Structures are given as structure tokens and as C-alpha cells.
Tab-separated table of C-alpha atoms and ligand atoms in Angstrom:
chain	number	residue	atom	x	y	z
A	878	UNK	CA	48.956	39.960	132.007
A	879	UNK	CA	50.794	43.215	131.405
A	880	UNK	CA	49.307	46.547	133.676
A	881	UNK	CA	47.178	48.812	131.164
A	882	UNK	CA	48.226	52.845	132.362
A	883	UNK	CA	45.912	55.555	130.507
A	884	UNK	CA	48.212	58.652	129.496
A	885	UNK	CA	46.290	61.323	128.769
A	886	UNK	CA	48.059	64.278	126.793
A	887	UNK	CA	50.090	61.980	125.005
A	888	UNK	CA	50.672	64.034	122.294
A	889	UNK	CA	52.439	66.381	124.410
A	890	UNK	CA	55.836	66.610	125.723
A	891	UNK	CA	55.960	64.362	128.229
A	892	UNK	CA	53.007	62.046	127.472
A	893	UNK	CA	54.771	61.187	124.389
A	894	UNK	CA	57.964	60.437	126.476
A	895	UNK	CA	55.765	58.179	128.751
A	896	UNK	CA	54.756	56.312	125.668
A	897	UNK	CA	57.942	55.285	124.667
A	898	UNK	CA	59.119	54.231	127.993
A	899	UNK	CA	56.532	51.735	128.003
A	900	UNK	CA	56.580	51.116	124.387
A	901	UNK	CA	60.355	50.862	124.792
A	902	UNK	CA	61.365	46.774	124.059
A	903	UNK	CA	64.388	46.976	126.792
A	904	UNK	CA	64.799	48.167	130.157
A	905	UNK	CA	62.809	47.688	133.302
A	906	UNK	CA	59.069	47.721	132.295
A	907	UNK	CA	59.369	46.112	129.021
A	908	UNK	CA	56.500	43.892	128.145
A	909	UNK	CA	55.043	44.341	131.776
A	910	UNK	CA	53.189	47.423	130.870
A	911	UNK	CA	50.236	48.189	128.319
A	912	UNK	CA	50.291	51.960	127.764
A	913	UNK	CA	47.441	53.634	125.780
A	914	UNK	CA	48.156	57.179	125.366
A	915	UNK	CA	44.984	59.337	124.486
A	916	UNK	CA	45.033	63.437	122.846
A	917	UNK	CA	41.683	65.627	123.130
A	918	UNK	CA	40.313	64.628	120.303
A	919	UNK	CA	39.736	61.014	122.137
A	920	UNK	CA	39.518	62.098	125.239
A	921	UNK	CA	38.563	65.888	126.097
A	922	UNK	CA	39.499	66.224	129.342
A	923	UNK	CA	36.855	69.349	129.941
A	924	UNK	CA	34.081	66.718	129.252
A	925	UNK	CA	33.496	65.015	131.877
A	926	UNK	CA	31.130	62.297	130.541
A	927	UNK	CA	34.233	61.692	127.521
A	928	UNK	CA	36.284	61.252	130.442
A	929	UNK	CA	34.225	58.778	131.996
A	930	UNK	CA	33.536	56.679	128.764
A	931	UNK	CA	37.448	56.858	128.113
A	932	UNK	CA	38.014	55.240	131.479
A	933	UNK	CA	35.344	52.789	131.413
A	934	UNK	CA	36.523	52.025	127.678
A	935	UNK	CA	40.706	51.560	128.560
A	936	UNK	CA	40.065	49.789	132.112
A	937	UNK	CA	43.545	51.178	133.314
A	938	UNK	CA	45.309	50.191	136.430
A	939	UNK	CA	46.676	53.826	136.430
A	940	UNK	CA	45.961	57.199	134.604
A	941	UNK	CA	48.882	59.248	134.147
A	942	UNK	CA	47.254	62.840	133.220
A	943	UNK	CA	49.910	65.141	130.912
A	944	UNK	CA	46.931	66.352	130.061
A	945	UNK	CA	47.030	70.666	130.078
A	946	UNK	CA	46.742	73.891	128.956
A	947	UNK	CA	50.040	74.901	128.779
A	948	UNK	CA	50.588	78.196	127.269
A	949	UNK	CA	51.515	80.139	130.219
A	950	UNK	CA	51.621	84.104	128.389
A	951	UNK	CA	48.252	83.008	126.177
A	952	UNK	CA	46.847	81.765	129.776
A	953	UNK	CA	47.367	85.489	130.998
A	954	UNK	CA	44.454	86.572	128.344
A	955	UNK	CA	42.111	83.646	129.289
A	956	UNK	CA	42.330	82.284	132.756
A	957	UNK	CA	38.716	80.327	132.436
A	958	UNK	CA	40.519	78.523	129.410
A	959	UNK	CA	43.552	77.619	131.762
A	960	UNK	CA	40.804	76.765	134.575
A	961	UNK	CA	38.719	74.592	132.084
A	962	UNK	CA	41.413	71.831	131.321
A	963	UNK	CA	44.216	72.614	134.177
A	964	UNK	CA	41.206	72.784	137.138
A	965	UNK	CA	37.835	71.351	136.149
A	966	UNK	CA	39.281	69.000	133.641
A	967	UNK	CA	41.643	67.573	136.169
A	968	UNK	CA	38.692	67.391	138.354
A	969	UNK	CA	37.030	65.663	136.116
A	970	UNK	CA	39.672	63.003	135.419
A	971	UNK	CA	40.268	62.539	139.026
A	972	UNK	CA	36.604	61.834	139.900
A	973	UNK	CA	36.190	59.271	136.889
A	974	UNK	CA	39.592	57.875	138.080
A	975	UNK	CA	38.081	57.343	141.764
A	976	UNK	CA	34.982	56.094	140.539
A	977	UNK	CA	36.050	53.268	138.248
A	978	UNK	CA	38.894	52.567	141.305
A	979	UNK	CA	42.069	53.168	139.086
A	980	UNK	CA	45.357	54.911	140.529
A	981	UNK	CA	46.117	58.628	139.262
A	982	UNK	CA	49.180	60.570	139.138
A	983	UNK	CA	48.775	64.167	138.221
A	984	UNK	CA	51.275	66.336	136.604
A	985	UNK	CA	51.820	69.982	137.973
A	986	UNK	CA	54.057	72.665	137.831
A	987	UNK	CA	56.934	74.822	139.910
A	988	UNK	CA	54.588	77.740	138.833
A	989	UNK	CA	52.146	76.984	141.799
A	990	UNK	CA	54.693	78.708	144.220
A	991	UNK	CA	55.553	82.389	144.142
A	992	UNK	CA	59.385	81.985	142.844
A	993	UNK	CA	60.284	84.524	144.207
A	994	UNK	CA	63.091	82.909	145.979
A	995	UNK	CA	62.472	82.863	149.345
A	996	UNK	CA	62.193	78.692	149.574
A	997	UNK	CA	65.095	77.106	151.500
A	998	UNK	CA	68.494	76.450	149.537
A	999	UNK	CA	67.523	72.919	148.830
A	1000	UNK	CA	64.177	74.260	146.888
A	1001	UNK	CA	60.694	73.859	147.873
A	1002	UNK	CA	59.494	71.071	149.438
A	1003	UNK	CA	56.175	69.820	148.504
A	1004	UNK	CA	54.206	71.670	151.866
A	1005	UNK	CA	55.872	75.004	151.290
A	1006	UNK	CA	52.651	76.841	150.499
A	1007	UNK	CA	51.667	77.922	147.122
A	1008	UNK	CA	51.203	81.388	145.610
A	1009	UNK	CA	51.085	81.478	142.004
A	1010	UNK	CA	51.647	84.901	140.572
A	1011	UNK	CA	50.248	84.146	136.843
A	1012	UNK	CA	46.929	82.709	135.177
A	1013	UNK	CA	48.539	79.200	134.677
A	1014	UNK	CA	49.792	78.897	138.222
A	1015	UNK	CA	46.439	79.534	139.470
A	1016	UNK	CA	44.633	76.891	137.019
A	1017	UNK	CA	47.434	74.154	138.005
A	1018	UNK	CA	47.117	75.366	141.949
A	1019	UNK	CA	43.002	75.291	141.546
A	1020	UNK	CA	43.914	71.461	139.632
A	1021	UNK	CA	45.711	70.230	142.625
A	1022	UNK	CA	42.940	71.020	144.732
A	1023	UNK	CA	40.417	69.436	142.737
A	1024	UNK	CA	41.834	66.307	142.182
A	1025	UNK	CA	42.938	65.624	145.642
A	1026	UNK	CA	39.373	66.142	146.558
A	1027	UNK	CA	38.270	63.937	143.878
A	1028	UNK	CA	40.723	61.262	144.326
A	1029	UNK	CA	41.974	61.615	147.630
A	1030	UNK	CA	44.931	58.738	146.717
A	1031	UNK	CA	46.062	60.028	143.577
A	1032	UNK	CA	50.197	61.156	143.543
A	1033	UNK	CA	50.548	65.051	142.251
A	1034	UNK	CA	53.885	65.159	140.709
A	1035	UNK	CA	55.219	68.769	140.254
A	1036	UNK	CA	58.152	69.114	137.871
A	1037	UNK	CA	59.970	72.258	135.996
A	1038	UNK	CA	61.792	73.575	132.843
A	1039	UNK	CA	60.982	70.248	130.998
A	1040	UNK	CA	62.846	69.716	127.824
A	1041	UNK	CA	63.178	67.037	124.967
A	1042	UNK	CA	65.784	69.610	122.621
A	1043	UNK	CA	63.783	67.958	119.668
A	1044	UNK	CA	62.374	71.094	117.445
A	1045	UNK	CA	58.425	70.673	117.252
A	1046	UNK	CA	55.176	72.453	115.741
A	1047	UNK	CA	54.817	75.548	116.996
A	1048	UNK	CA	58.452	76.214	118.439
A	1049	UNK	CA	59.563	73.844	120.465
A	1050	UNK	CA	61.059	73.984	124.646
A	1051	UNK	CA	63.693	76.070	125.388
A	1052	UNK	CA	66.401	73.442	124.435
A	1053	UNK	CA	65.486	72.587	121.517
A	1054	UNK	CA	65.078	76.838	120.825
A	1055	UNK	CA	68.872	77.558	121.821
A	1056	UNK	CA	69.590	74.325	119.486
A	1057	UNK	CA	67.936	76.727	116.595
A	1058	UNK	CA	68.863	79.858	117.193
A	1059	UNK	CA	72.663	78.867	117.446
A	1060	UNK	CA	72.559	77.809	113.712
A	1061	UNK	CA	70.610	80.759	113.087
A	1062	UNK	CA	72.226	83.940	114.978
A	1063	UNK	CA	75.313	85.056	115.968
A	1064	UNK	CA	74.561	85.680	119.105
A	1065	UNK	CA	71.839	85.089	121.545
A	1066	UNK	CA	70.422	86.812	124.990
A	1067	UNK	CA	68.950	84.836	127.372
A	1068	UNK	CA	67.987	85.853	131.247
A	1069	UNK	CA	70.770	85.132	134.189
A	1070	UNK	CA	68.154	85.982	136.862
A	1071	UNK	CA	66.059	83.255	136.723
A	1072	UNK	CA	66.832	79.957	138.341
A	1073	UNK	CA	65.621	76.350	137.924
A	1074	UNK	CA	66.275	72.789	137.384
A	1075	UNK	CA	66.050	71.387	133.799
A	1076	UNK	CA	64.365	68.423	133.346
A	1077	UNK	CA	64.982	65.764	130.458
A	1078	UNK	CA	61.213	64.947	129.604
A	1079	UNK	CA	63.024	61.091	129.118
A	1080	UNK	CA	64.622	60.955	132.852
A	1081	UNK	CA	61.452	62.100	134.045
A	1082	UNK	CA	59.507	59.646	132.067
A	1083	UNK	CA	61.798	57.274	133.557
A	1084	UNK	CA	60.803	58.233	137.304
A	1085	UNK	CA	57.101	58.504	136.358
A	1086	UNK	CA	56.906	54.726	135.081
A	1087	UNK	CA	58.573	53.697	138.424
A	1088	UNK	CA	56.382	55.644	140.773
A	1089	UNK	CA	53.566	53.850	138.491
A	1090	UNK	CA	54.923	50.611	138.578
A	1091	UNK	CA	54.844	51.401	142.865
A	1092	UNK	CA	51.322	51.919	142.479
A	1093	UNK	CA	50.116	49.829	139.766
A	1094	UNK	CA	51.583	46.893	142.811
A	1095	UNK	CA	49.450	48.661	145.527
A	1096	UNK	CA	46.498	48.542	143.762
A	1097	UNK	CA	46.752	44.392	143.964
A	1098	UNK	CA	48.509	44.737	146.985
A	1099	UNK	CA	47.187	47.598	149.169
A	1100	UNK	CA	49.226	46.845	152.052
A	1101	UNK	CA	52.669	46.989	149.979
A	1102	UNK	CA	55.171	48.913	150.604
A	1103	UNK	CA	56.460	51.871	149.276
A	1104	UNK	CA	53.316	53.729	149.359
A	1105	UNK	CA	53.918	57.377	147.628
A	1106	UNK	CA	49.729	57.223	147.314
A	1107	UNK	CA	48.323	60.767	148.636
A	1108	UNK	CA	51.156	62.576	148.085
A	1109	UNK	CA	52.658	65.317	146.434
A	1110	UNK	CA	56.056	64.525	145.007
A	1111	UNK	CA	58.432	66.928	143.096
A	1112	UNK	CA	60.628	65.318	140.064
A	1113	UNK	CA	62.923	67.513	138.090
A	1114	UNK	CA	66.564	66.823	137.001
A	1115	UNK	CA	69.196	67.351	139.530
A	1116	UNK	CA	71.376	70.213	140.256
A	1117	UNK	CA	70.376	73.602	139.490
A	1118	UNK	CA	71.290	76.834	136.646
A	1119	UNK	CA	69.899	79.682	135.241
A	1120	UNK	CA	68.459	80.081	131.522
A	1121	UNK	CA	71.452	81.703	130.646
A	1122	UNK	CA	73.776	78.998	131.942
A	1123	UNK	CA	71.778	76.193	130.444
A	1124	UNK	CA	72.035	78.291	127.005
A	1125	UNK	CA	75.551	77.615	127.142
A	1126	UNK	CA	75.661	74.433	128.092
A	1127	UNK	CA	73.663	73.504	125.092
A	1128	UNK	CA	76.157	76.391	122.850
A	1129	UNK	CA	78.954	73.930	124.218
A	1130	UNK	CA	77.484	70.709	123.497
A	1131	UNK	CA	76.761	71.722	120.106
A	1132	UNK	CA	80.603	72.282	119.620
A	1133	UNK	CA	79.713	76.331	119.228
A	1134	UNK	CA	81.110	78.754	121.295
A	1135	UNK	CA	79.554	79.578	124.686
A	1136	UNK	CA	80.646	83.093	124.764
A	1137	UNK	CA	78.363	83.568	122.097
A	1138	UNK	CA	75.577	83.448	124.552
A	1139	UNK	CA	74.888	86.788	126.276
A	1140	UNK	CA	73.312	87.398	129.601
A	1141	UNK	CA	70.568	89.732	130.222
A	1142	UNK	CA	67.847	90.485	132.895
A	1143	UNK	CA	64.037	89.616	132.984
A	1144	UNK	CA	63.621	93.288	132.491
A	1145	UNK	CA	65.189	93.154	129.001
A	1146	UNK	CA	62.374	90.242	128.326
A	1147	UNK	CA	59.371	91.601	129.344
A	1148	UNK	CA	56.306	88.470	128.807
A	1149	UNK	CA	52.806	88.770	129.652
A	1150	UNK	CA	53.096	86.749	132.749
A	1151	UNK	CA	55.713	86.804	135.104
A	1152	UNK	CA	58.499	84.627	135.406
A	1153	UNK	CA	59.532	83.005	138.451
A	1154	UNK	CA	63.129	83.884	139.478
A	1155	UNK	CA	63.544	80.823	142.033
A	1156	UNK	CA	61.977	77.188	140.355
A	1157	UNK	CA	63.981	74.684	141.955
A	1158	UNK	CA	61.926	71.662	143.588
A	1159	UNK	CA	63.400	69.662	146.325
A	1160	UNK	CA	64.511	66.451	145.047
A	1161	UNK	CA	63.560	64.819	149.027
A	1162	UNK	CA	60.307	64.171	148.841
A	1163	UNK	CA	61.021	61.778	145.739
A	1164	UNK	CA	63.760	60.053	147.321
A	1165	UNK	CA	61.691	59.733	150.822
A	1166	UNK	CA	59.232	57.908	148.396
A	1167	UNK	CA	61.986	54.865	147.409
A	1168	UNK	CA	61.972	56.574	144.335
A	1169	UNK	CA	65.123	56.495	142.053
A	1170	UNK	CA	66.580	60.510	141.895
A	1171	UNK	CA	66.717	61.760	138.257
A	1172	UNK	CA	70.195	62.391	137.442
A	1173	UNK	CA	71.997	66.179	137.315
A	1174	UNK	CA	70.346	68.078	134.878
A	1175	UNK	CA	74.232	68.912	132.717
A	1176	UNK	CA	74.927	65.314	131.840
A	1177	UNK	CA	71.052	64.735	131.201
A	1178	UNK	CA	71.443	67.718	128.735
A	1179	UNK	CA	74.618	65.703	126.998
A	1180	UNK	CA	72.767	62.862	126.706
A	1181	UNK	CA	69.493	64.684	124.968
A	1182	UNK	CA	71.291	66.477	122.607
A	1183	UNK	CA	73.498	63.308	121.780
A	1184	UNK	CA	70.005	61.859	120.639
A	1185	UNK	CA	69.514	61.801	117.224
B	2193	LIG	N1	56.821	71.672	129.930
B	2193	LIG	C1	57.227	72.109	131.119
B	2193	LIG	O1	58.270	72.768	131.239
B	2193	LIG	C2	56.431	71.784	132.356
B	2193	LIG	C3	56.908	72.295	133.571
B	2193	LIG	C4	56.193	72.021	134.738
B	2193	LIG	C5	55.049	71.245	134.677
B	2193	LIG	N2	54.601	70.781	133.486
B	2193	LIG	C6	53.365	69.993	133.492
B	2193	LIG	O2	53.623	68.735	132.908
B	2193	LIG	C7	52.461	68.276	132.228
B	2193	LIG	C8	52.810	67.903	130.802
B	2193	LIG	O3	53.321	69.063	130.158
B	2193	LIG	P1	53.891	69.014	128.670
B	2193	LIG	O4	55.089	69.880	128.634
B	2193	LIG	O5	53.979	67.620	128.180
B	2193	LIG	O6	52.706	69.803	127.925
B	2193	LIG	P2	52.369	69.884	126.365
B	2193	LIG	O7	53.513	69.437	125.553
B	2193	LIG	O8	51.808	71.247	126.157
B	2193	LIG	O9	51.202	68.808	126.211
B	2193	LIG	C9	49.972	68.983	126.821
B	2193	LIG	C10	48.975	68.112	126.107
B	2193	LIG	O10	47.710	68.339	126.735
B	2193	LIG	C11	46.740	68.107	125.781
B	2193	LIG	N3	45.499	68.802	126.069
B	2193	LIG	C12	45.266	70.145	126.082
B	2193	LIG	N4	43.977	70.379	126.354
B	2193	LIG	C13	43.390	69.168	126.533
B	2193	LIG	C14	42.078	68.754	126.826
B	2193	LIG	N5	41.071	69.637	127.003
B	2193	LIG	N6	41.815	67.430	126.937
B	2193	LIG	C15	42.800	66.537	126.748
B	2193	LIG	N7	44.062	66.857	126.445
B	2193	LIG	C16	44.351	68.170	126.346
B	2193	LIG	C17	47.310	68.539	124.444
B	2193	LIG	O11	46.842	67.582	123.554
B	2193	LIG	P3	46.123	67.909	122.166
B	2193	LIG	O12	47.210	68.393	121.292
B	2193	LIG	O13	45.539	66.594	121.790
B	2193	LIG	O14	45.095	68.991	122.442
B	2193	LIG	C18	48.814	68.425	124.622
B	2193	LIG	O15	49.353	67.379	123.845
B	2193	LIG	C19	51.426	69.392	132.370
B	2193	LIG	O16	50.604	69.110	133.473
B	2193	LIG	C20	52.248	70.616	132.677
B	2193	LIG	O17	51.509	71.567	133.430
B	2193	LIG	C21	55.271	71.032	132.315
């Protein structure tokens, strides 16, 4: 009998990446998984008795929560809206998720450390501590604490500058913006002083539904081995750039000219909340875990914007 997971957020970015990986007819977890992928309107992840009927309802081996309040300037304005769905509603997932005795991995974000670039040169590691600087980084730090002590087993994956470079409602992720604006302008400015690893929202779909095919066995098999359970992982695409450089990689793949890109400093961008300069996650604790590295973030970028 295939392994039911629960996404919730699949509407988003990366739950709706996670759906098609399991959906998907080839590769590894074809027909062995049963993913239902839930938005808010099913499943409101602030309410916790939704939560628990949702759970109860679906039965899944493993919750995979995308679930979040995302909007990292409009969080600036209304931290208890961040805290609602990134803190208690994580909570509140993790505690149904205990209850009912399923697995949970958690998504959460680069933006729980300071970035202000004083990690070691192979990025932080998952017990460098946290200090987030903006509204969102708190609610995601405050969610981490909640559901570890809800769920005490549950996997916290943090990832970074996650990208599909499809266009979608509202604007789309950075990719998918330089993809835009390089039909639309001659030129473009975009920051050289802020550094990360880019992260196909497919690769790291990829990585998810093997760290959840891990536990979905160690939920039969307790004892098995490799046991990533109670741990916080980090999972972006390999190698690292700046905005800037990653605007003309995409300039490049598009056939345009890269020069046409222009680099410029936060300053010149002011945002409500501040940008991390230094977002690069160590890629060790996901190897430690027998888990398959996601592949350097330029050919992962070829390969996205090759899609059609
Ligand atoms: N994107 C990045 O660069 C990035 C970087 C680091 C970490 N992350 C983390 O990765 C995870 C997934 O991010 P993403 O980029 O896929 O985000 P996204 O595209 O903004 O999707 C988030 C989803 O959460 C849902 N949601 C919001 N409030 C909810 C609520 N109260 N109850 C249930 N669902 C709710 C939304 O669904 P509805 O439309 O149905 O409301 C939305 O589809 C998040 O934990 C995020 O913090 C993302």
C-alpha cells in the first residue's frame, strides 16, 4: 500500500513542487507514495482544531508543512500575523502531528540567523545560534521552537533563495523576476553584497521526498537506519553567488547579454526589513544524514530555465 504524506501549503512554491514529485509517474517514489497536498482554505494552519480534523481525516505517515507566511517586508508591519501561521500555527501542526503519531518535517528559513556573515566559510551549520534581525526571522525562529517542543522527532529543514523561474500571481521569485524584466528593460540593477545559495524548488523537492521516504521507513521500522529524526537539517542548492551574479547567470541562459545586468549595493535598495548579506547553509548536516546533496545551484539554474 503506497505511504500517504500530508503537504500542507501546497499551493505554494515548494508544496506544489512536492506534489509533483510524488505525483510524478517515473523516478524513485513513483507509485510508492500517496501525496495529498492541502491550502488554508482546507486546512488553516492557525486553527488548531482544523488542523487536528485534517490529520485525523488524511491519516498520513508524514506531514510535510510548506505551510507560511511568507512575505518577509509585509511581515515587518505585522509580526503577530507572521507569529500566527510561522509560530503558533506550526505549533499547532506539530502537536496534532505528535498526537495522531505521524512523522513531521518542517520547513524554515536562512533568515533565522543574523547574516551578517560571520558563519564559517562553509556556511552555517545547523547549531550556529540564531539571531534573526527581521519580523519573519523571528516568527520562523519562534516556529522552530514550537514544533520541536511539540513534536520532539520531527526534522526542521532550513533552506534559502528558493526559486522555480516560472512567473506566478503576484510576481513571482527572483528567477522568474530577472526572466521578466530582461524582456522588459534594458538594463537591470540588482545587489552584489548579498550572498546565498539558490535553490531549485524541484532539487529540493527531490531531497525532501528522500528524507521522507527515510522516515516514512522508521516509522514501521523504528530501529532503521538512517535516522535524520530530531534534527535540524539545511538543504539548499550547492555552491554559492550573489543576487547580482545569479542575475546574470539567468541574462546568459536566456541568450541576452550579461553585461546588461548592473551591480549595486543594498543601500541603493532600501526594503522594509533587512536583508541578510551572508545566507549560505552548510550542505554537512544533509550529507551526515545519508542524504543525497542537491546539485550546484548554476547547472540547477540551466536546467529550470530549460523547463518549459
Ligand atoms: N521561498 C524561499 O525563498 C524560502 C527560503 C527559505 C525558506 N522558505 C520556507 O519554505 C517554506 C515554503 O515556502 P514557499 O516559498 O513555498 O512559500 P509560498 O510560496 O509563499 O507558499 C506558502 C503557502 O503557505 C500557505 N499558507 C499561508 N498561510 C497559511 C495558513 N494559515 N494555513 C495554511 N496554509 C497557509 C499559502 O497557502 P494559501 O495560498 O492556501 O493561503 C501558501 O501557498 C516556508 O516555510 C518558507 O518559510 C522559503
Amino acid at each position: 500500500m503506497a505511504t500517504r504524506i500530508l503537504i500542507a501549503g501546497a499551493a505554494g512554491q515548494l508544496g506544489s513542487a512536492l506534489l509533483s514529485e510524488w505525483r510524478g509517474r517515473t523516478g524513485p517514489h513513483a507509485g510508492r507514495f500517496d501525496a495529498v497536498g492541502v491550502g488554508s482554505s482546507e486546512m488553516d494552519i492557525t486553527d488548531p482544531a482544523a488542523v487536528r480534523a485534517a490529520v485525523m481525516r488524511f491519516r498520513p505517515r508524514v506531514v510535510v508543512n510548506c505551510a507560511a507566511y511568507t512575505a518577509v517586508d509585509a511581515a515587518e508591519a505585522d509580526e503577530p500575523a507572521a507569529h500566527a501561521v510561522n509560530a503558533a500555527g506550526a505549533g499547532n501542526l506539530a502537536r496534532a502531528c505528535a498526537d495522531a503519531g505521524c512523522g513531521l518535517v518542517h520547513l524554515s528559513t536562512d533568515y533565522v540567523f543574523s547574516g551578517e556573515g560571520c558563519a564559517g566559510a562553509g556556511g552555517y551549520e545547523p547549531d550556529d545560534p540564531v539571531g534573526p534581525r527581521t519580523a519573519y526571522g523571528r516568527s520562523k525562529a519562534a516556529g522552530e521552537l514550537a514544533v520541536r517542543s511539540a513534536h520532539p522527532a520531527a526534522v526542521v529543514v532550513r533552506t534559502a533563495w528558493v526559486y522555480t523561474g516560472a512567473a506566478r500571481q503576484g510576481g513571482g521569485d527572483f528567477v522568474a523576476t530577472m526572466r521578466r524584466l530582461e524582456a522588459e528593460r534594458e538594463s537591470v540593477d540588482v545587489v552584489d553584497d548579498q550572498c546565498g545559495s539558490p535553490t531549485y524548488a524541484r532539487d529540493l523537492a527531490r531531497g525532501i521526498a528522500e528524507l521522507v521516504a527515510v522516515l516514512a521507513v522508521r516509522q514501521t521500522a523504528p530501529d532503521a537506519w538512517p535516522r535524520p529524526a530530531g534534527r535540524t537539517l539545511h538543504a539548499t542548492g550547492g555552491g554559492a553567488a550573489t543576487w547580482y551574479e545569479v542575475a546574470r547567470a539567468v541574462f546568459e541562459e536566456l541568450g541576452a547579454d550579461p553585461d546588461r545586468v548592473r551591480a549595486c549595493r543594498t543601500e541603493d535598495m532600501p526594503r522594509p526589513a533587512p536583508r541578510p548579506r551572508y545566507s549560505v547553509l552548510s550542505g554537512g548536516s544533509w550529507a551526515d544524514a545519508g542524504l543525497t546533496p542537491l546539485r550546484h545551484w548554476r547547472p540547477a539554474l540551466a536546467a529550470a530555465l530549460a523547463e518549459p
